[in-house]
Amino acid sequence: MLDDKIKGQLAAYLEMLRQPIELLASLDGSEQAREMRGLLREIAALSDKVSLRDDGDASRRPSFTVGVPGQEARISFAGIPMGHEFTSLVLALLQVGGHPPKVDAGVIEEIRAVPGRFHFETFVSLSCHNCPEVVQALNLMAVVNPGISHQMVDGGLFQDEVAARQIMGVPTVLLNGEHFGQGRMTLEEIIGRIDRSALQREAERISAREPFDVLIVGGGPAGAAAAIYAARKGVRTGVVSERFGGQLLDTLAIENFISVKATDGARLAAGLEQHVREYDVDVIDLQRAEALLPHADGELAEVRLASGATLRSKTVILATGARWREMNVPGEKEYRGHGVAYCPHCDGPLFKGKRVAVIGGGNSGVEAAIDLAGIVGQVTLLEFESSLRADAVLQKKLFSLPNVRVITEALSTEVIGDGEKVSALLYTDRPSGEARRIELEGIFVQIGLLPNSEWLKGTIALSPHGEIEVDARGGTSLPGVFAAGDVTTVPYKQIIIAMGEGTKASLSAFDHLIRSSVS
């Protein structure tokens, strides 16, 4: 299954093993089991520290564990971890084999200190770009803490189980057989959810920080650019974000970032974080801002976090970005993750051969419909206006697909389900006013963005659409507070524009610091 180049790279990685590891396969007569056996044999042949047995008795087949000989394995893969999950497999091999993970020592101690027994199962699709982070985090926890075990489950391979458990979004994580969470989760988030005392300790550490000269709220392209420019000025700089990378982490192909022919969101986000951390920037991740207390006379501004922590700074740059807009119709919230989805790349494979709708006729909606058409049985795209708004080249591709139909002048009115999953979508034909129904199993919402500014209402001037009002220099209605990126009134929500706006806001904040110190 592995080409010579990949084998060479993997062999080099396996030289880092410090102790023997054992692969134990539980197989059946399926084609997937044959492929799994072949993959495991190839891996075992690359290192004398890797052994293979195929007499496992696991209930999920085909599957295999990664463990130390003579010890109970705590990491397993139900399915063949290729695609995005191949890195998860490589890291599991290295970490079980004693190679130290690239994780802060304090985080390792937090994992080791978690009391109790926890068995996690993560249902993934191999095309999901958010799933590996969750799989890798839980695998690491299983390596460090003997009371924790984890299994990755390929939802595309175990479709009967996915249907029985009503799993319609990935990654979906079960803990001791019960639903634990869905969507992207970081290592620190998971630790905090199973050990509440860890959250309190982290909040105390955050609040103890000295005041910043420039504090950026948000870790997307705008926030990253602002942090780099502030740090290069030699001022004390901090970044606090709910998840570093922001919307980039939910973006697959990026082909309009000037000078970079093609990349993807996860890769660009990783590059941004790496660049920021090359400077003296205090990055505080996995923290959601809850309130802004503006400067009083001669005092510092404060940003209060949902964890209970408080950060202080001479200037603040707000770069909290935006999120997917919802339809706001009955049934949408009830069936989110049970047929209503927002990421076609992540969740599309779970709807293989089924009927789905895409809401929205802009570039995002048409791209989603094109992608889904290669996976699902039937795609119906609904657009509120009388014509699609996507680029002509995308529309041409869309209309060439045999399993796609387009309905314009359609107002979505209700998501219908059977109590467990989506079964239909109701919409109104705007010209006639007639109510109509589409029988389907999935709905992908692609109708634009909402600014992440609710926490600022009543504190700072916002537009009627909830965007932070900014001037030509990124200044807001509050002295010493600046804003940048998709959360602001600046038109055209693009990565490259957000970076430029973050740079401008950072330079304006530095100028404010200079002028304030002189006065």
Short mmCIF file of C-alpha atoms in Angstrom, two decimals:
data_model
loop_
_atom_site.label_atom_id
_atom_site.label_comp_id
_atom_site.label_asym_id
_atom_site.label_seq_id
_atom_site.Cartn_x
_atom_site.Cartn_y
_atom_site.Cartn_z
CA MET A 1 0.00 0.00 0.00
CA LEU A 2 2.95 2.31 0.61
CA ASP A 3 5.11 3.56 -2.24
CA ASP A 4 8.90 3.46 -2.03
CA LYS A 5 9.21 7.12 -1.05
CA ILE A 6 6.78 6.77 1.87
CA LYS A 7 8.49 3.55 2.96
CA GLY A 8 11.84 5.31 3.03
CA GLN A 9 10.48 8.16 5.12
CA LEU A 10 8.69 5.81 7.51
CA ALA A 11 11.80 3.67 7.94
CA ALA A 12 13.73 6.79 8.94
CA TYR A 13 11.06 7.65 11.52
CA LEU A 14 11.08 4.13 12.93
CA GLU A 15 14.79 4.44 13.65
CA MET A 16 13.71 6.80 16.45
CA LEU A 17 11.98 3.99 18.35
CA ARG A 18 13.45 3.48 21.81
CA GLN A 19 11.61 0.26 22.67
CA PRO A 20 9.92 -2.56 20.76
CA ILE A 21 6.30 -2.20 19.69
CA GLU A 22 3.76 -4.82 18.69
CA LEU A 23 0.99 -4.55 16.12
CA LEU A 24 -1.91 -6.90 16.90
CA ALA A 25 -4.49 -7.27 14.14
CA SER A 26 -8.05 -8.54 14.44
CA LEU A 27 -9.08 -9.48 10.91
CA ASP A 28 -11.95 -11.01 8.98
CA GLY A 29 -12.42 -12.16 5.40
CA SER A 30 -13.05 -8.70 3.93
CA GLU A 31 -11.02 -6.90 1.28
CA GLN A 32 -10.29 -4.18 3.85
CA ALA A 33 -8.80 -6.81 6.17
CA ARG A 34 -6.54 -8.00 3.36
CA GLU A 35 -5.37 -4.42 2.78
CA MET A 36 -4.82 -3.89 6.51
CA ARG A 37 -2.72 -7.04 6.77
CA GLY A 38 -0.64 -5.84 3.83
CA LEU A 39 -0.09 -2.40 5.36
CA LEU A 40 0.93 -3.83 8.73
CA ARG A 41 3.33 -6.28 7.12
CA GLU A 42 4.97 -3.44 5.22
CA ILE A 43 5.39 -1.45 8.43
CA ALA A 44 6.78 -4.38 10.39
CA ALA A 45 9.32 -5.08 7.65
CA LEU A 46 10.80 -1.60 8.03
CA SER A 47 12.15 -2.03 11.58
CA ASP A 48 13.37 -4.89 13.75
CA LYS A 49 11.70 -3.11 16.69
CA VAL A 50 8.22 -3.66 15.17
CA SER A 51 6.53 -7.07 15.40
CA LEU A 52 3.17 -8.19 14.00
CA ARG A 53 0.54 -10.68 15.15
CA ASP A 54 -2.81 -11.29 13.45
CA ASP A 55 -4.60 -13.35 16.10
CA GLY A 56 -6.41 -10.50 17.82
CA ASP A 57 -9.95 -10.99 19.16
CA ALA A 58 -11.35 -7.44 18.97
CA SER A 59 -15.06 -7.11 18.20
CA ARG A 60 -14.53 -4.44 15.52
CA ARG A 61 -12.93 -6.04 12.48
CA PRO A 62 -10.74 -5.24 10.72
CA SER A 63 -8.77 -3.38 13.39
CA PHE A 64 -5.36 -3.40 15.02
CA THR A 65 -3.68 -2.18 18.18
CA VAL A 66 -0.34 -0.47 18.71
CA GLY A 67 1.28 -1.49 21.99
CA VAL A 68 4.33 -2.68 23.87
CA PRO A 69 4.88 -6.48 23.85
CA GLY A 70 3.60 -8.06 27.03
CA GLN A 71 1.45 -5.04 27.97
CA GLU A 72 -2.19 -4.26 27.25
CA ALA A 73 -2.37 -1.94 24.23
CA ARG A 74 -4.21 1.33 24.74
CA ILE A 75 -4.22 2.65 21.14
CA SER A 76 -6.14 1.00 18.31
CA PHE A 77 -7.34 1.72 14.79
CA ALA A 78 -10.61 0.26 13.49
CA GLY A 79 -10.03 0.84 9.80
CA ILE A 80 -7.01 1.62 7.66
CA PRO A 81 -5.53 4.95 8.79
CA MET A 82 -4.51 6.35 5.43
CA GLY A 83 -5.29 9.79 3.99
CA HIS A 84 -5.27 12.46 6.67
CA GLU A 85 -4.98 9.79 9.37
CA PHE A 86 -1.66 8.33 8.20
CA THR A 87 0.16 10.92 10.32
CA SER A 88 -1.88 9.73 13.32
CA LEU A 89 -0.58 6.21 12.74
CA VAL A 90 3.04 7.34 12.42
CA LEU A 91 2.83 9.38 15.63
CA ALA A 92 1.23 6.46 17.47
CA LEU A 93 4.07 4.17 16.39
CA LEU A 94 6.70 6.68 17.54
CA GLN A 95 5.06 7.59 20.84
CA VAL A 96 4.28 4.02 21.87
CA GLY A 97 7.86 3.24 20.91
CA GLY A 98 9.14 5.75 23.46
CA HIS A 99 9.91 8.73 21.22
CA PRO A 100 9.01 11.86 23.25
CA PRO A 101 6.07 13.89 21.90
CA LYS A 102 6.51 17.54 20.97
CA VAL A 103 4.18 18.74 23.73
CA ASP A 104 4.87 21.11 26.60
CA ALA A 105 6.07 19.28 29.72
CA GLY A 106 3.35 20.95 31.77
CA VAL A 107 0.67 19.49 29.50
CA ILE A 108 2.20 16.02 29.84
CA GLU A 109 2.02 16.35 33.63
CA GLU A 110 -1.62 17.44 33.37
CA ILE A 111 -2.41 14.28 31.37
CA ARG A 112 -0.50 12.05 33.76
CA ALA A 113 -2.39 13.52 36.73
CA VAL A 114 -5.89 12.87 35.33
CA PRO A 115 -7.59 10.37 37.67
CA GLY A 116 -9.98 7.60 36.62
CA ARG A 117 -10.43 5.28 33.65
CA PHE A 118 -11.47 6.61 30.25
CA HIS A 119 -12.06 4.72 27.00
CA PHE A 120 -12.46 7.03 24.02
CA GLU A 121 -13.71 6.15 20.54
CA THR A 122 -13.38 8.68 17.72
CA PHE A 123 -15.46 8.20 14.57
CA VAL A 124 -13.71 9.83 11.62
CA SER A 125 -13.78 10.08 7.87
CA LEU A 126 -10.41 9.73 6.19
CA SER A 127 -11.02 12.94 4.20
CA CYS A 128 -11.68 15.01 7.36
CA HIS A 129 -8.93 17.55 7.98
CA ASN A 130 -10.04 18.24 11.58
CA CYS A 131 -10.21 14.59 12.67
CA PRO A 132 -6.46 13.88 12.95
CA GLU A 133 -5.96 16.51 15.64
CA VAL A 134 -8.56 14.82 17.84
CA VAL A 135 -7.22 11.33 17.12
CA GLN A 136 -3.65 12.38 17.82
CA ALA A 137 -4.59 14.17 21.04
CA LEU A 138 -6.43 11.13 22.42
CA ASN A 139 -3.69 8.75 21.29
CA LEU A 140 -1.13 10.86 23.14
CA MET A 141 -3.26 10.82 26.27
CA ALA A 142 -3.46 7.02 26.03
CA VAL A 143 0.34 6.81 25.74
CA VAL A 144 0.95 9.01 28.80
CA ASN A 145 -1.82 7.86 31.16
CA PRO A 146 -2.42 4.12 31.80
CA GLY A 147 -6.04 4.86 32.69
CA ILE A 148 -6.83 6.15 29.19
CA SER A 149 -7.38 4.16 25.99
CA HIS A 150 -8.48 5.24 22.52
CA GLN A 151 -9.68 3.76 19.25
CA MET A 152 -10.02 5.54 15.92
CA VAL A 153 -13.03 4.25 13.96
CA ASP A 154 -13.34 4.85 10.21
CA GLY A 155 -17.00 5.77 9.81
CA GLY A 156 -16.88 4.97 6.11
CA LEU A 157 -15.90 1.38 6.88
CA PHE A 158 -18.29 0.81 9.79
CA GLN A 159 -21.37 2.40 8.22
CA ASP A 160 -23.87 0.14 9.95
CA GLU A 161 -22.55 1.23 13.33
CA VAL A 162 -22.53 4.86 12.24
CA ALA A 163 -26.16 4.57 11.24
CA ALA A 164 -27.13 2.75 14.44
CA ARG A 165 -25.44 5.38 16.61
CA GLN A 166 -26.90 8.23 14.51
CA ILE A 167 -23.43 9.67 13.84
CA MET A 168 -23.75 12.28 11.09
CA GLY A 169 -20.76 14.52 11.72
CA VAL A 170 -17.06 13.94 12.28
CA PRO A 171 -15.07 13.77 14.36
CA THR A 172 -17.55 12.33 16.87
CA VAL A 173 -16.03 11.19 20.17
CA LEU A 174 -17.55 8.70 22.59
CA LEU A 175 -16.33 8.36 26.16
CA ASN A 176 -17.05 5.05 27.91
CA GLY A 177 -19.77 4.43 25.33
CA GLU A 178 -21.53 7.79 25.74
CA HIS A 179 -21.39 10.88 23.52
CA PHE A 180 -18.51 13.14 24.58
CA GLY A 181 -18.16 15.68 21.80
CA GLN A 182 -18.27 16.43 18.11
CA GLY A 183 -16.06 18.59 15.93
CA ARG A 184 -12.55 19.85 16.34
CA MET A 185 -11.14 19.53 19.87
CA THR A 186 -7.62 20.21 21.04
CA LEU A 187 -5.58 18.29 23.57
CA GLU A 188 -5.99 20.99 26.21
CA GLU A 189 -9.76 21.14 25.68
CA ILE A 190 -10.12 17.41 26.22
CA ILE A 191 -7.99 17.50 29.36
CA GLY A 192 -10.08 20.35 30.75
CA ARG A 193 -13.33 18.49 30.10
CA ILE A 194 -12.32 15.36 32.00
CA ASP A 195 -10.35 17.15 34.73
CA ARG A 196 -12.10 20.38 35.75
CA SER A 197 -9.37 21.29 38.23
CA ALA A 198 -6.98 21.68 35.30
CA LEU A 199 -9.13 24.55 33.98
CA GLN A 200 -9.00 26.41 37.27
CA ARG A 201 -5.23 26.05 37.51
CA GLU A 202 -4.82 27.34 33.96
CA ALA A 203 -7.08 30.36 34.64
CA GLU A 204 -4.97 31.28 37.65
CA ARG A 205 -1.78 31.06 35.59
CA ILE A 206 -3.24 33.27 32.88
CA SER A 207 -4.43 35.95 35.30
CA ALA A 208 -0.98 36.13 36.88
CA ARG A 209 0.60 37.40 33.65
CA GLU A 210 2.09 40.88 33.58
CA PRO A 211 0.22 43.52 31.52
CA PHE A 212 0.87 43.60 27.78
CA ASP A 213 1.68 46.54 25.56
CA VAL A 214 -0.40 45.00 22.76
CA LEU A 215 -2.94 42.23 23.36
CA ILE A 216 -4.50 40.63 20.29
CA VAL A 217 -7.81 38.80 20.72
CA GLY A 218 -8.04 36.21 17.96
CA GLY A 219 -5.53 33.89 16.32
CA GLY A 220 -6.60 33.88 12.67
CA PRO A 221 -4.75 35.57 9.79
CA ALA A 222 -5.49 39.09 11.09
CA GLY A 223 -4.43 38.26 14.64
CA ALA A 224 -1.27 36.46 13.52
CA ALA A 225 -0.18 39.37 11.33
CA ALA A 226 -0.88 41.84 14.13
CA ALA A 227 1.18 39.77 16.57
CA ILE A 228 4.20 39.53 14.27
CA TYR A 229 4.25 43.27 13.55
CA ALA A 230 3.83 44.17 17.22
CA ALA A 231 6.56 41.77 18.34
CA ARG A 232 8.95 43.16 15.72
CA LYS A 233 8.54 46.56 17.35
CA GLY A 234 9.94 45.13 20.57
CA VAL A 235 6.83 45.66 22.67
CA ARG A 236 5.32 43.10 25.05
CA THR A 237 2.84 41.21 22.86
CA GLY A 238 0.18 38.63 23.67
CA VAL A 239 -2.35 36.66 21.61
CA VAL A 240 -5.39 35.06 23.19
CA SER A 241 -7.57 32.91 20.96
CA GLU A 242 -10.31 30.31 21.12
CA ARG A 243 -8.40 28.27 18.53
CA PHE A 244 -5.29 29.50 16.80
CA GLY A 245 -5.91 29.54 13.05
CA GLY A 246 -9.58 30.50 13.25
CA GLN A 247 -11.61 29.80 10.11
CA LEU A 248 -8.52 28.55 8.33
CA LEU A 249 -8.88 25.30 10.24
CA ASP A 250 -12.22 24.73 8.51
CA THR A 251 -10.93 25.65 5.05
CA LEU A 252 -9.69 23.03 2.62
CA ALA A 253 -8.28 24.33 -0.67
CA ILE A 254 -6.75 27.83 -0.85
CA GLU A 255 -5.75 28.86 -4.34
CA ASN A 256 -5.87 32.67 -4.20
CA PHE A 257 -3.21 33.44 -1.60
CA ILE A 258 -0.81 35.53 -3.62
CA SER A 259 2.59 33.89 -4.33
CA VAL A 260 1.36 30.51 -3.06
CA LYS A 261 -0.17 28.57 -5.95
CA ALA A 262 -2.10 26.17 -3.74
CA THR A 263 -2.29 25.27 -0.06
CA ASP A 264 -4.92 24.30 2.50
CA GLY A 265 -6.24 25.93 5.63
CA ALA A 266 -4.66 23.61 8.18
CA ARG A 267 -1.23 23.99 6.57
CA LEU A 268 -1.49 27.77 6.38
CA ALA A 269 -2.70 27.97 10.00
CA ALA A 270 0.25 25.87 11.12
CA GLY A 271 2.59 28.16 9.19
CA LEU A 272 1.08 31.24 10.81
CA GLU A 273 1.47 29.81 14.30
CA GLN A 274 5.03 28.75 13.63
CA HIS A 275 5.87 32.24 12.36
CA VAL A 276 4.27 33.92 15.38
CA ARG A 277 6.11 31.66 17.82
CA GLU A 278 9.45 32.59 16.27
CA TYR A 279 8.99 35.96 17.99
CA ASP A 280 8.62 36.83 21.65
CA VAL A 281 4.84 36.49 21.63
CA ASP A 282 2.87 35.03 24.53
CA VAL A 283 0.32 32.77 22.79
CA ILE A 284 -2.64 31.85 25.01
CA ASP A 285 -4.78 29.35 23.11
CA LEU A 286 -8.14 27.70 23.82
CA GLN A 287 -9.48 30.73 25.68
CA ARG A 288 -12.68 32.51 24.65
CA ALA A 289 -12.99 36.23 25.32
CA GLU A 290 -16.16 37.11 27.20
CA ALA A 291 -15.93 40.83 28.00
CA LEU A 292 -13.87 43.91 27.21
CA LEU A 293 -13.40 46.48 29.96
CA PRO A 294 -12.11 49.62 28.23
CA HIS A 295 -9.42 51.92 29.51
CA ALA A 296 -10.38 54.21 32.34
CA ASP A 297 -8.24 57.30 33.03
CA GLY A 298 -4.67 56.07 33.40
CA GLU A 299 -5.72 52.44 33.71
CA LEU A 300 -5.17 49.36 31.58
CA ALA A 301 -7.82 47.77 29.40
CA GLU A 302 -8.97 44.32 30.54
CA VAL A 303 -10.14 41.31 28.59
CA ARG A 304 -12.09 38.79 30.65
CA LEU A 305 -12.14 35.19 29.49
CA ALA A 306 -14.83 32.54 29.81
CA SER A 307 -12.48 30.50 32.00
CA GLY A 308 -12.57 33.27 34.63
CA ALA A 309 -9.11 34.60 33.80
CA THR A 310 -8.38 38.28 33.11
CA LEU A 311 -5.68 39.79 30.90
CA ARG A 312 -4.56 43.45 31.00
CA SER A 313 -2.99 45.57 28.28
CA LYS A 314 -2.16 49.12 27.23
CA THR A 315 -3.72 48.52 23.80
CA VAL A 316 -6.05 45.84 22.44
CA ILE A 317 -6.53 44.56 18.87
CA LEU A 318 -9.81 42.72 18.27
CA ALA A 319 -9.46 40.08 15.55
CA THR A 320 -12.05 37.47 16.51
CA GLY A 321 -13.12 36.74 12.92
CA ALA A 322 -16.43 35.24 11.87
CA ARG A 323 -18.24 31.90 11.74
CA TRP A 324 -20.66 30.14 9.43
CA ARG A 325 -24.06 31.79 9.22
CA GLU A 326 -26.99 29.58 10.19
CA MET A 327 -30.38 29.35 8.48
CA ASN A 328 -32.15 30.10 11.77
CA VAL A 329 -35.14 27.94 10.91
CA PRO A 330 -36.98 25.42 13.10
CA GLY A 331 -35.16 22.10 13.34
CA GLU A 332 -31.70 23.39 12.42
CA LYS A 333 -30.26 23.38 15.94
CA GLU A 334 -32.05 20.18 16.90
CA TYR A 335 -30.50 18.27 14.00
CA ARG A 336 -27.06 19.84 13.95
CA GLY A 337 -24.67 16.92 13.75
CA HIS A 338 -27.60 14.65 12.89
CA GLY A 339 -27.98 15.64 9.26
CA VAL A 340 -27.38 19.40 9.41
CA ALA A 341 -23.73 20.14 8.66
CA TYR A 342 -21.49 23.06 7.76
CA CYS A 343 -18.31 21.35 6.49
CA PRO A 344 -18.82 19.28 3.32
CA HIS A 345 -15.19 18.14 3.28
CA CYS A 346 -15.43 16.75 6.80
CA ASP A 347 -18.92 15.29 6.86
CA GLY A 348 -19.57 14.54 3.18
CA PRO A 349 -18.28 10.94 3.30
CA LEU A 350 -20.88 10.08 5.94
CA PHE A 351 -23.60 10.72 3.33
CA LYS A 352 -22.25 8.38 0.68
CA GLY A 353 -25.00 7.46 -1.77
CA LYS A 354 -27.60 9.57 0.06
CA ARG A 355 -29.64 12.65 -0.85
CA VAL A 356 -28.42 16.01 0.41
CA ALA A 357 -29.14 19.69 -0.04
CA VAL A 358 -26.71 22.58 -0.15
CA ILE A 359 -28.07 25.94 1.00
CA GLY A 360 -26.40 28.87 -0.76
CA GLY A 361 -25.44 29.73 -4.33
CA GLY A 362 -22.23 31.66 -3.73
CA ASN A 363 -18.75 30.25 -4.29
CA SER A 364 -18.82 28.25 -1.04
CA GLY A 365 -22.19 26.68 -1.80
CA VAL A 366 -21.39 25.77 -5.39
CA GLU A 367 -17.97 24.37 -4.45
CA ALA A 368 -19.65 22.29 -1.75
CA ALA A 369 -22.21 20.95 -4.22
CA ILE A 370 -19.46 20.02 -6.69
CA ASP A 371 -17.47 18.20 -4.02
CA LEU A 372 -20.49 16.38 -2.63
CA ALA A 373 -21.66 15.28 -6.08
CA GLY A 374 -18.74 12.87 -6.25
CA ILE A 375 -19.77 11.21 -2.98
CA VAL A 376 -23.52 11.36 -2.45
CA GLY A 377 -26.37 10.10 -4.56
CA GLN A 378 -28.18 13.38 -5.26
CA VAL A 379 -27.40 17.03 -4.54
CA THR A 380 -30.03 19.75 -4.54
CA LEU A 381 -28.66 23.29 -4.33
CA LEU A 382 -31.07 25.97 -3.09
CA GLU A 383 -30.44 29.69 -3.67
CA PHE A 384 -32.60 32.51 -2.28
CA GLU A 385 -32.00 34.88 -5.22
CA SER A 386 -33.09 34.39 -8.83
CA SER A 387 -29.61 33.34 -9.97
CA LEU A 388 -26.45 31.85 -8.51
CA ARG A 389 -23.71 34.22 -7.32
CA ALA A 390 -20.75 31.90 -7.75
CA ASP A 391 -17.97 32.45 -10.27
CA ALA A 392 -18.85 31.46 -13.84
CA VAL A 393 -16.25 28.70 -13.98
CA LEU A 394 -17.78 27.06 -10.89
CA GLN A 395 -21.30 27.34 -12.28
CA LYS A 396 -20.21 25.72 -15.54
CA LYS A 397 -18.81 22.77 -13.64
CA LEU A 398 -21.88 22.53 -11.42
CA PHE A 399 -24.35 22.38 -14.30
CA SER A 400 -22.29 19.67 -16.00
CA LEU A 401 -22.89 17.21 -13.16
CA PRO A 402 -25.69 14.69 -13.73
CA ASN A 403 -26.68 14.22 -10.08
CA VAL A 404 -27.09 17.92 -9.22
CA ARG A 405 -30.20 20.02 -9.52
CA VAL A 406 -30.46 23.75 -8.76
CA ILE A 407 -33.50 25.50 -7.32
CA THR A 408 -33.42 29.30 -7.28
CA GLU A 409 -35.75 31.74 -5.49
CA ALA A 410 -36.10 29.23 -2.66
CA LEU A 411 -36.55 30.26 0.99
CA SER A 412 -35.65 27.45 3.40
CA THR A 413 -38.26 27.34 6.17
CA GLU A 414 -37.82 24.19 8.29
CA VAL A 415 -35.65 21.14 8.85
CA ILE A 416 -37.74 18.01 9.32
CA GLY A 417 -36.55 14.89 11.15
CA ASP A 418 -37.74 11.76 12.87
CA GLY A 419 -36.38 12.74 16.27
CA GLU A 420 -32.97 11.24 15.57
CA LYS A 421 -31.92 12.40 12.11
CA VAL A 422 -32.90 14.68 9.22
CA SER A 423 -35.51 13.36 6.81
CA ALA A 424 -36.61 16.41 4.81
CA LEU A 425 -36.26 20.15 4.16
CA LEU A 426 -39.19 22.49 3.72
CA TYR A 427 -38.84 25.59 1.55
CA THR A 428 -41.05 28.23 -0.02
CA ASP A 429 -41.02 28.88 -3.75
CA ARG A 430 -40.78 32.67 -3.60
CA PRO A 431 -42.50 33.55 -6.91
CA SER A 432 -45.58 31.44 -6.17
CA GLY A 433 -45.50 31.39 -2.38
CA GLU A 434 -46.05 27.63 -2.52
CA ALA A 435 -44.60 25.46 0.28
CA ARG A 436 -42.53 22.54 -0.97
CA ARG A 437 -40.71 19.58 0.55
CA ILE A 438 -37.50 17.77 -0.36
CA GLU A 439 -36.92 14.29 1.02
CA LEU A 440 -33.27 13.93 1.98
CA GLU A 441 -30.79 12.79 4.61
CA GLY A 442 -28.38 15.73 4.85
CA ILE A 443 -28.30 19.53 4.65
CA PHE A 444 -25.07 21.51 4.18
CA VAL A 445 -25.43 25.19 5.06
CA GLN A 446 -23.18 27.56 3.07
CA ILE A 447 -24.74 31.02 3.33
CA GLY A 448 -21.95 33.28 4.47
CA LEU A 449 -20.49 34.47 7.75
CA LEU A 450 -21.46 36.11 11.03
CA PRO A 451 -18.93 38.28 12.95
CA ASN A 452 -17.84 36.97 16.35
CA SER A 453 -18.73 40.18 18.14
CA GLU A 454 -21.66 39.35 20.44
CA TRP A 455 -19.42 39.68 23.48
CA LEU A 456 -18.74 43.33 22.55
CA LYS A 457 -22.33 44.57 22.32
CA GLY A 458 -22.83 47.67 24.44
CA THR A 459 -19.08 48.19 24.76
CA ILE A 460 -17.94 49.23 21.29
CA ALA A 461 -19.63 50.64 18.18
CA LEU A 462 -20.97 47.88 15.93
CA SER A 463 -22.63 48.09 12.53
CA PRO A 464 -26.24 46.91 12.02
CA HIS A 465 -24.71 43.60 10.87
CA GLY A 466 -22.73 43.25 14.09
CA GLU A 467 -19.35 44.13 12.59
CA ILE A 468 -16.91 46.30 14.56
CA GLU A 469 -16.84 49.75 13.01
CA VAL A 470 -13.28 50.78 12.16
CA ASP A 471 -11.66 53.81 10.58
CA ALA A 472 -8.92 53.88 7.94
CA ARG A 473 -6.30 53.05 10.60
CA GLY A 474 -8.19 50.18 12.22
CA GLY A 475 -9.31 52.37 15.10
CA THR A 476 -12.59 51.70 16.89
CA SER A 477 -14.89 53.88 18.95
CA LEU A 478 -12.67 53.25 22.00
CA PRO A 479 -9.23 54.91 22.34
CA GLY A 480 -6.45 52.35 22.38
CA VAL A 481 -8.68 49.61 21.00
CA PHE A 482 -8.23 48.56 17.38
CA ALA A 483 -9.82 45.86 15.22
CA ALA A 484 -8.99 43.89 12.09
CA GLY A 485 -10.19 41.11 9.84
CA ASP A 486 -13.57 39.52 9.20
CA VAL A 487 -15.07 40.84 12.45
CA THR A 488 -14.85 44.43 11.15
CA THR A 489 -16.70 46.56 8.61
CA VAL A 490 -13.84 46.27 6.11
CA PRO A 491 -15.35 44.78 2.92
CA TYR A 492 -14.28 41.57 1.19
CA LYS A 493 -13.65 38.82 3.71
CA GLN A 494 -10.44 37.34 2.35
CA ILE A 495 -7.36 35.88 4.06
CA ILE A 496 -4.96 38.25 2.39
CA ILE A 497 -7.09 41.28 3.28
CA ALA A 498 -7.35 40.16 6.90
CA MET A 499 -3.57 39.91 7.11
CA GLY A 500 -3.17 43.42 5.75
CA GLU A 501 -5.75 44.78 8.15
CA GLY A 502 -4.07 43.03 11.07
CA THR A 503 -0.77 44.61 10.09
CA LYS A 504 -2.38 48.05 9.88
CA ALA A 505 -4.08 47.70 13.26
CA SER A 506 -0.79 46.61 14.84
CA LEU A 507 1.09 49.61 13.44
CA SER A 508 -1.71 51.88 14.66
CA ALA A 509 -1.53 50.35 18.14
CA PHE A 510 2.23 50.95 18.23
CA ASP A 511 1.70 54.54 17.13
CA HIS A 512 -0.85 54.93 19.93
CA LEU A 513 1.68 53.58 22.46
CA ILE A 514 4.30 56.07 21.32
CA ARG A 515 1.96 59.04 21.45
CA SER A 516 0.55 57.97 24.83
CA SER A 517 4.01 57.70 26.36
CA VAL A 518 4.97 61.16 25.08
CA SER A 519 1.82 62.78 26.42
#
